mmCIF file of C-alpha atoms in Angstrom:
data_model
loop_
_atom_site.group_PDB
_atom_site.id
_atom_site.type_symbol
_atom_site.label_atom_id
_atom_site.label_comp_id
_atom_site.label_asym_id
_atom_site.label_seq_id
_atom_site.Cartn_x
_atom_site.Cartn_y
_atom_site.Cartn_z
ATOM 1 C CA UNK A 13 6.789 17.327 -1.597
ATOM 2 C CA UNK A 14 9.127 13.987 -2.400
ATOM 3 C CA UNK A 15 6.519 11.162 -4.917
ATOM 4 C CA UNK A 16 7.277 7.617 -5.783
ATOM 5 C CA UNK A 17 5.799 5.661 -7.710
ATOM 6 C CA UNK A 18 4.831 1.910 -7.750
ATOM 7 C CA UNK A 19 7.068 -0.503 -9.543
ATOM 8 C CA UNK A 20 5.147 -3.393 -9.015
ATOM 9 C CA UNK A 21 1.525 -4.019 -8.129
ATOM 10 C CA UNK A 22 -0.919 -6.257 -9.106
ATOM 11 C CA UNK A 23 -4.164 -8.222 -6.907
ATOM 12 C CA UNK A 24 -4.570 -11.635 -6.980
ATOM 13 C CA UNK A 25 -8.019 -13.486 -6.268
ATOM 14 C CA UNK A 26 -8.796 -16.666 -4.107
ATOM 15 C CA UNK A 27 -12.109 -19.559 -4.112
ATOM 16 C CA UNK A 28 -13.406 -22.091 -2.568
ATOM 17 C CA UNK A 29 -17.011 -24.161 -2.567
ATOM 18 C CA UNK A 30 -15.604 -25.824 0.842
ATOM 19 C CA UNK A 31 -15.377 -22.953 3.307
ATOM 20 C CA UNK A 32 -14.360 -19.859 4.568
ATOM 21 C CA UNK A 33 -10.694 -21.239 5.523
ATOM 22 C CA UNK A 34 -10.304 -22.776 2.150
ATOM 23 C CA UNK A 35 -9.735 -19.080 0.248
ATOM 24 C CA UNK A 36 -8.830 -16.599 3.272
ATOM 25 C CA UNK A 37 -5.435 -18.917 3.054
ATOM 26 C CA UNK A 38 -4.890 -20.398 0.648
ATOM 27 C CA UNK A 39 -2.226 -20.271 -0.303
ATOM 28 C CA UNK A 40 -1.908 -20.223 -3.823
ATOM 29 C CA UNK A 41 -4.139 -17.794 -6.200
ATOM 30 C CA UNK A 42 -6.327 -18.816 -8.998
ATOM 31 C CA UNK A 43 -4.672 -16.527 -10.773
ATOM 32 C CA UNK A 44 -3.370 -13.033 -10.441
ATOM 33 C CA UNK A 45 -2.221 -9.642 -12.213
ATOM 34 C CA UNK A 46 0.554 -7.279 -13.235
ATOM 35 C CA UNK A 47 0.899 -3.964 -13.526
ATOM 36 C CA UNK A 48 -3.189 -3.430 -15.301
ATOM 37 C CA UNK A 49 -3.643 -0.870 -17.114
ATOM 38 C CA UNK A 50 -7.554 -0.766 -16.338
ATOM 39 C CA UNK A 51 -8.783 2.237 -15.384
ATOM 40 C CA UNK A 52 -12.083 0.464 -13.956
ATOM 41 C CA UNK A 53 -10.488 -3.210 -12.388
ATOM 42 C CA UNK A 54 -11.464 -4.644 -9.409
ATOM 43 C CA UNK A 55 -8.591 -5.452 -6.823
ATOM 44 C CA UNK A 56 -9.840 -6.045 -3.086
ATOM 45 C CA UNK A 57 -12.932 -7.951 -2.518
ATOM 46 C CA UNK A 58 -15.403 -10.447 -0.192
ATOM 47 C CA UNK A 59 -17.563 -12.929 -1.487
ATOM 48 C CA UNK A 60 -19.724 -14.770 0.146
ATOM 49 C CA UNK A 61 -22.744 -16.368 -1.255
ATOM 50 C CA UNK A 62 -24.944 -19.968 -0.509
ATOM 51 C CA UNK A 63 -27.607 -21.353 -2.927
ATOM 52 C CA UNK A 64 -29.255 -24.898 -3.752
ATOM 53 C CA UNK A 65 -26.097 -25.410 -5.544
ATOM 54 C CA UNK A 66 -23.529 -25.138 -2.555
ATOM 55 C CA UNK A 67 -21.576 -21.973 -0.993
ATOM 56 C CA UNK A 68 -19.221 -20.052 -2.166
ATOM 57 C CA UNK A 69 -16.130 -18.196 -0.894
ATOM 58 C CA UNK A 70 -13.813 -15.328 -2.545
ATOM 59 C CA UNK A 71 -11.537 -12.833 -1.578
ATOM 60 C CA UNK A 72 -9.276 -10.609 -3.574
ATOM 61 C CA UNK A 73 -6.395 -8.519 -2.605
ATOM 62 C CA UNK A 74 -4.091 -6.336 -4.165
ATOM 63 C CA UNK A 75 0.156 -5.368 -3.996
ATOM 64 C CA UNK A 76 2.418 -2.973 -4.042
ATOM 65 C CA UNK A 77 5.407 -2.640 -4.020
ATOM 66 C CA UNK A 78 7.620 1.343 -3.366
ATOM 67 C CA UNK A 79 11.278 1.324 -4.821
ATOM 68 C CA UNK A 80 12.595 3.777 -2.036
ATOM 69 C CA UNK A 81 15.987 3.687 -1.721
ATOM 70 C CA UNK A 82 16.776 7.110 -3.068
ATOM 71 C CA UNK A 83 15.291 8.293 0.464
ATOM 72 C CA UNK A 84 16.576 5.594 2.189
ATOM 73 C CA UNK A 85 19.265 7.426 4.312
ATOM 74 C CA UNK A 86 20.434 11.361 4.646
ATOM 75 C CA UNK A 87 16.523 12.096 4.768
ATOM 76 C CA UNK A 88 13.877 12.638 8.222
ATOM 77 C CA UNK A 89 10.012 11.741 6.454
ATOM 78 C CA UNK A 90 7.156 12.476 7.079
ATOM 79 C CA UNK A 91 4.064 12.906 6.435
ATOM 80 C CA UNK A 92 3.641 9.858 4.425
ATOM 81 C CA UNK A 93 0.731 8.455 2.207
ATOM 82 C CA UNK A 94 -0.129 6.315 -0.286
ATOM 83 C CA UNK A 95 -2.614 7.436 -2.712
ATOM 84 C CA UNK A 96 -4.725 6.048 -5.733
ATOM 85 C CA UNK A 97 -7.521 6.571 -8.106
ATOM 86 C CA UNK A 98 -10.847 5.140 -6.871
ATOM 87 C CA UNK A 99 -14.193 4.298 -8.329
ATOM 88 C CA UNK A 100 -17.962 4.663 -8.310
ATOM 89 C CA UNK A 101 -18.136 1.176 -9.061
ATOM 90 C CA UNK A 102 -16.650 0.071 -4.607
ATOM 91 C CA UNK A 103 -19.705 -1.337 -3.139
ATOM 92 C CA UNK A 104 -18.208 -1.206 0.315
ATOM 93 C CA UNK A 105 -19.688 -1.319 3.968
ATOM 94 C CA UNK A 106 -22.791 1.272 4.395
ATOM 95 C CA UNK A 107 -21.584 4.159 2.729
ATOM 96 C CA UNK A 108 -18.453 6.393 1.315
ATOM 97 C CA UNK A 109 -15.654 3.017 0.473
ATOM 98 C CA UNK A 110 -14.431 0.382 1.501
ATOM 99 C CA UNK A 111 -13.389 -0.220 5.035
ATOM 100 C CA UNK A 112 -9.643 -1.728 4.067
ATOM 101 C CA UNK A 113 -6.689 -2.283 5.746
ATOM 102 C CA UNK A 114 -3.014 -1.501 4.688
ATOM 103 C CA UNK A 115 -0.475 -4.198 6.050
ATOM 104 C CA UNK A 116 3.553 -5.690 5.089
ATOM 105 C CA UNK A 117 3.699 -7.640 2.177
ATOM 106 C CA UNK A 118 6.464 -10.664 1.678
ATOM 107 C CA UNK A 119 5.829 -10.730 -2.163
ATOM 108 C CA UNK A 120 7.084 -8.648 -5.074
ATOM 109 C CA UNK A 121 11.124 -8.776 -4.357
ATOM 110 C CA UNK A 122 12.678 -5.721 -4.508
ATOM 111 C CA UNK A 123 9.677 -3.901 -5.328
ATOM 112 C CA UNK A 124 10.840 -6.128 -8.545
ATOM 113 C CA UNK A 125 9.359 -8.875 -8.763
ATOM 114 C CA UNK A 126 6.129 -9.191 -10.295
ATOM 115 C CA UNK A 127 3.594 -10.797 -8.356
ATOM 116 C CA UNK A 128 2.845 -14.997 -8.786
ATOM 117 C CA UNK A 129 -0.065 -17.002 -7.540
ATOM 118 C CA UNK A 130 2.050 -18.090 -4.717
ATOM 119 C CA UNK A 131 2.223 -15.361 -2.606
ATOM 120 C CA UNK A 132 -1.211 -15.612 -1.716
ATOM 121 C CA UNK A 133 -0.201 -15.672 1.907
ATOM 122 C CA UNK A 134 2.901 -13.493 1.079
ATOM 123 C CA UNK A 135 1.450 -10.893 3.643
ATOM 124 C CA UNK A 136 2.175 -10.002 7.563
ATOM 125 C CA UNK A 137 -1.595 -9.309 9.201
ATOM 126 C CA UNK A 138 0.857 -8.411 12.299
ATOM 127 C CA UNK A 139 2.418 -5.336 11.473
ATOM 128 C CA UNK A 140 0.022 -2.716 9.926
ATOM 129 C CA UNK A 141 1.673 0.586 7.669
ATOM 130 C CA UNK A 142 -1.185 2.378 8.879
ATOM 131 C CA UNK A 143 -4.484 3.089 11.380
ATOM 132 C CA UNK A 144 -6.391 -0.200 10.516
ATOM 133 C CA UNK A 145 -9.118 0.814 12.576
ATOM 134 C CA UNK A 146 -12.656 1.115 10.127
ATOM 135 C CA UNK A 147 -12.946 4.693 10.095
ATOM 136 C CA UNK A 148 -12.639 7.196 6.552
ATOM 137 C CA UNK A 149 -9.713 7.623 7.187
ATOM 138 C CA UNK A 150 -8.735 3.641 5.908
ATOM 139 C CA UNK A 151 -11.916 3.292 3.565
ATOM 140 C CA UNK A 152 -10.913 2.515 -0.367
ATOM 141 C CA UNK A 153 -13.406 5.498 -1.651
ATOM 142 C CA UNK A 154 -16.223 5.854 -3.894
ATOM 143 C CA UNK A 155 -14.955 8.347 -5.433
ATOM 144 C CA UNK A 156 -13.856 8.566 -9.045
ATOM 145 C CA UNK A 157 -11.304 11.427 -7.874
ATOM 146 C CA UNK A 158 -7.135 10.962 -6.672
ATOM 147 C CA UNK A 159 -8.005 9.803 -2.657
ATOM 148 C CA UNK A 160 -5.446 9.135 -0.017
ATOM 149 C CA UNK A 161 -4.424 7.037 2.825
ATOM 150 C CA UNK A 162 -2.142 7.960 5.606
ATOM 151 C CA UNK A 163 0.861 5.960 6.197
ATOM 152 C CA UNK A 164 2.398 5.734 9.995
ATOM 153 C CA UNK A 165 5.663 5.379 11.346
ATOM 154 C CA UNK A 166 6.355 1.494 10.691
ATOM 155 C CA UNK A 167 5.917 2.624 7.262
ATOM 156 C CA UNK A 168 8.279 4.749 7.459
ATOM 157 C CA UNK A 169 11.240 2.449 9.110
ATOM 158 C CA UNK A 170 10.467 -0.217 6.828
ATOM 159 C CA UNK A 171 11.313 2.486 3.878
ATOM 160 C CA UNK A 172 14.411 3.545 5.846
ATOM 161 C CA UNK A 173 15.776 -0.136 7.423
ATOM 162 C CA UNK A 174 15.028 -1.961 3.832
ATOM 163 C CA UNK A 175 14.579 1.269 1.060
ATOM 164 C CA UNK A 176 11.295 -0.234 -0.286
ATOM 165 C CA UNK A 177 8.037 0.126 1.027
ATOM 166 C CA UNK A 178 6.118 -3.010 -0.127
ATOM 167 C CA UNK A 179 2.585 -3.589 0.882
ATOM 168 C CA UNK A 180 -0.799 -6.270 0.988
ATOM 169 C CA UNK A 181 -4.204 -3.783 1.700
ATOM 170 C CA UNK A 182 -7.299 -6.270 2.533
ATOM 171 C CA UNK A 183 -10.677 -6.403 2.952
ATOM 172 C CA UNK A 184 -10.160 -5.233 6.371
ATOM 173 C CA UNK A 185 -14.047 -6.321 8.358
ATOM 174 C CA UNK A 186 -13.758 -9.956 7.308
ATOM 175 C CA UNK A 187 -9.988 -10.661 5.738
ATOM 176 C CA UNK A 188 -8.283 -8.365 7.646
ATOM 177 C CA UNK A 189 -9.398 -10.689 10.958
ATOM 178 C CA UNK A 190 -10.075 -13.340 9.671
ATOM 179 C CA UNK A 191 -13.871 -13.574 10.225
ATOM 180 C CA UNK A 192 -15.867 -15.439 8.144
ATOM 181 C CA UNK A 193 -18.524 -13.370 6.720
ATOM 182 C CA UNK A 194 -22.569 -15.379 7.382
ATOM 183 C CA UNK A 195 -24.985 -12.491 5.154
ATOM 184 C CA UNK A 196 -25.889 -14.113 2.664
ATOM 185 C CA UNK A 197 -25.284 -13.025 0.141
ATOM 186 C CA UNK A 198 -22.454 -10.567 1.520
ATOM 187 C CA UNK A 199 -20.104 -8.749 -1.398
ATOM 188 C CA UNK A 200 -18.711 -5.985 -0.820
ATOM 189 C CA UNK A 201 -15.084 -4.462 -3.119
ATOM 190 C CA UNK A 202 -12.848 -1.694 -4.068
ATOM 191 C CA UNK A 203 -12.265 -0.842 -7.644
ATOM 192 C CA UNK A 204 -8.967 0.953 -8.961
ATOM 193 C CA UNK A 205 -8.402 3.061 -12.281
ATOM 194 C CA UNK A 206 -5.289 2.583 -12.511
ATOM 195 C CA UNK A 207 -4.713 5.067 -15.479
ATOM 196 C CA UNK A 208 -2.893 6.680 -12.228
ATOM 197 C CA UNK A 209 -0.025 3.915 -10.632
ATOM 198 C CA UNK A 210 -0.864 4.115 -6.979
ATOM 199 C CA UNK A 211 1.883 6.598 -5.562
ATOM 200 C CA UNK A 212 3.615 7.780 -1.781
ATOM 201 C CA UNK A 213 3.970 10.898 -1.010
ATOM 202 C CA UNK A 214 5.721 12.270 1.837
ATOM 203 C CA UNK A 215 8.173 15.341 3.622
ATOM 204 C CA UNK A 216 11.636 14.563 2.864
ATOM 205 C CA UNK A 217 13.999 16.398 5.160
ATOM 206 C CA UNK A 218 17.733 16.359 4.967
ATOM 207 C CA UNK A 219 19.703 15.587 8.170
ATOM 208 C CA UNK A 220 23.353 16.294 8.240
ATOM 209 C CA UNK A 221 24.952 17.888 10.615
ATOM 210 C CA UNK A 222 22.454 19.510 12.769
ATOM 211 C CA UNK A 223 24.290 22.681 15.124
ATOM 212 C CA UNK A 224 26.170 25.314 13.607
ATOM 213 C CA UNK A 225 29.509 25.554 12.798
ATOM 214 C CA UNK A 226 31.414 28.939 14.131
ATOM 215 C CA UNK A 227 28.251 31.201 12.891
ATOM 216 C CA UNK A 228 26.869 29.149 9.409
ATOM 217 C CA UNK A 229 23.706 27.859 10.858
ATOM 218 C CA UNK A 230 23.606 24.333 10.149
ATOM 219 C CA UNK A 231 20.302 24.747 7.277
ATOM 220 C CA UNK A 232 23.870 25.986 5.571
ATOM 221 C CA UNK A 233 25.960 23.332 6.120
ATOM 222 C CA UNK A 234 24.988 22.294 2.200
ATOM 223 C CA UNK A 235 26.409 25.648 1.605
ATOM 224 C CA UNK A 236 30.487 24.955 2.791
ATOM 225 C CA UNK A 237 30.388 21.601 1.496
ATOM 226 C CA UNK A 238 29.924 22.642 -2.044
ATOM 227 C CA UNK A 239 32.994 24.846 -1.404
ATOM 228 C CA UNK A 240 36.047 23.624 -3.774
ATOM 229 C CA UNK A 241 39.389 22.458 -2.602
ATOM 230 C CA UNK A 242 40.424 24.689 -4.645
ATOM 231 C CA UNK A 243 39.000 28.087 -2.784
ATOM 232 C CA UNK A 244 39.718 27.004 0.522
ATOM 233 C CA UNK A 245 42.837 29.329 0.983
ATOM 234 C CA UNK A 246 39.609 32.230 -0.023
ATOM 235 C CA UNK A 247 37.860 31.312 2.236
ATOM 236 C CA UNK A 248 40.737 31.052 5.036
ATOM 237 C CA UNK A 249 41.471 35.411 3.916
ATOM 238 C CA UNK A 250 38.154 36.363 4.554
#
């Protein structure tokens, strides 16, 4: 299996006392954090609370960017997964963890730029990089062990077409569908242990010529390619 660490990763959050849309639709984050090293950091959240002093909404999202140019061409990619290390501080929807959605990001340049506060709405939630169906497979776990989310063919296509995979990870029940929480209070969130940098794992099968060449199996074409021109006479003279 091939693995590629995130070259840029972090999170941002926006708060508002004016309403859900002001927080969820904010174009500018209150703050962002880049390449954190914390072993217990909250990176995804939806908060709603209302009381005598008014109401508060907060949305936190994570962004991970991967430079996968080494595998952009010459390989068929499969079994693509995102690996991360959660913590037991995660509080989600009814146990197991926080349901999340993994969508396309337009932040972080070519996986070489830090998040800025102006990146808070730099995502496309119409382009899914995972099933994003609320299942256990799309849940940020409330465990302290290495966990993973299966990524889909759209994520693979992003790698083969651009050489990069840039994702935004958002809360599934409220942030992803843009549905305001109504239960007071609502506070669900995911924590990450960045002692393990998030990484991709996948199978990369070299492509090359797909047929036999005068009895040489396609799987051995690399052996033919590796013959130097100085030795060609030896091949002819066999």
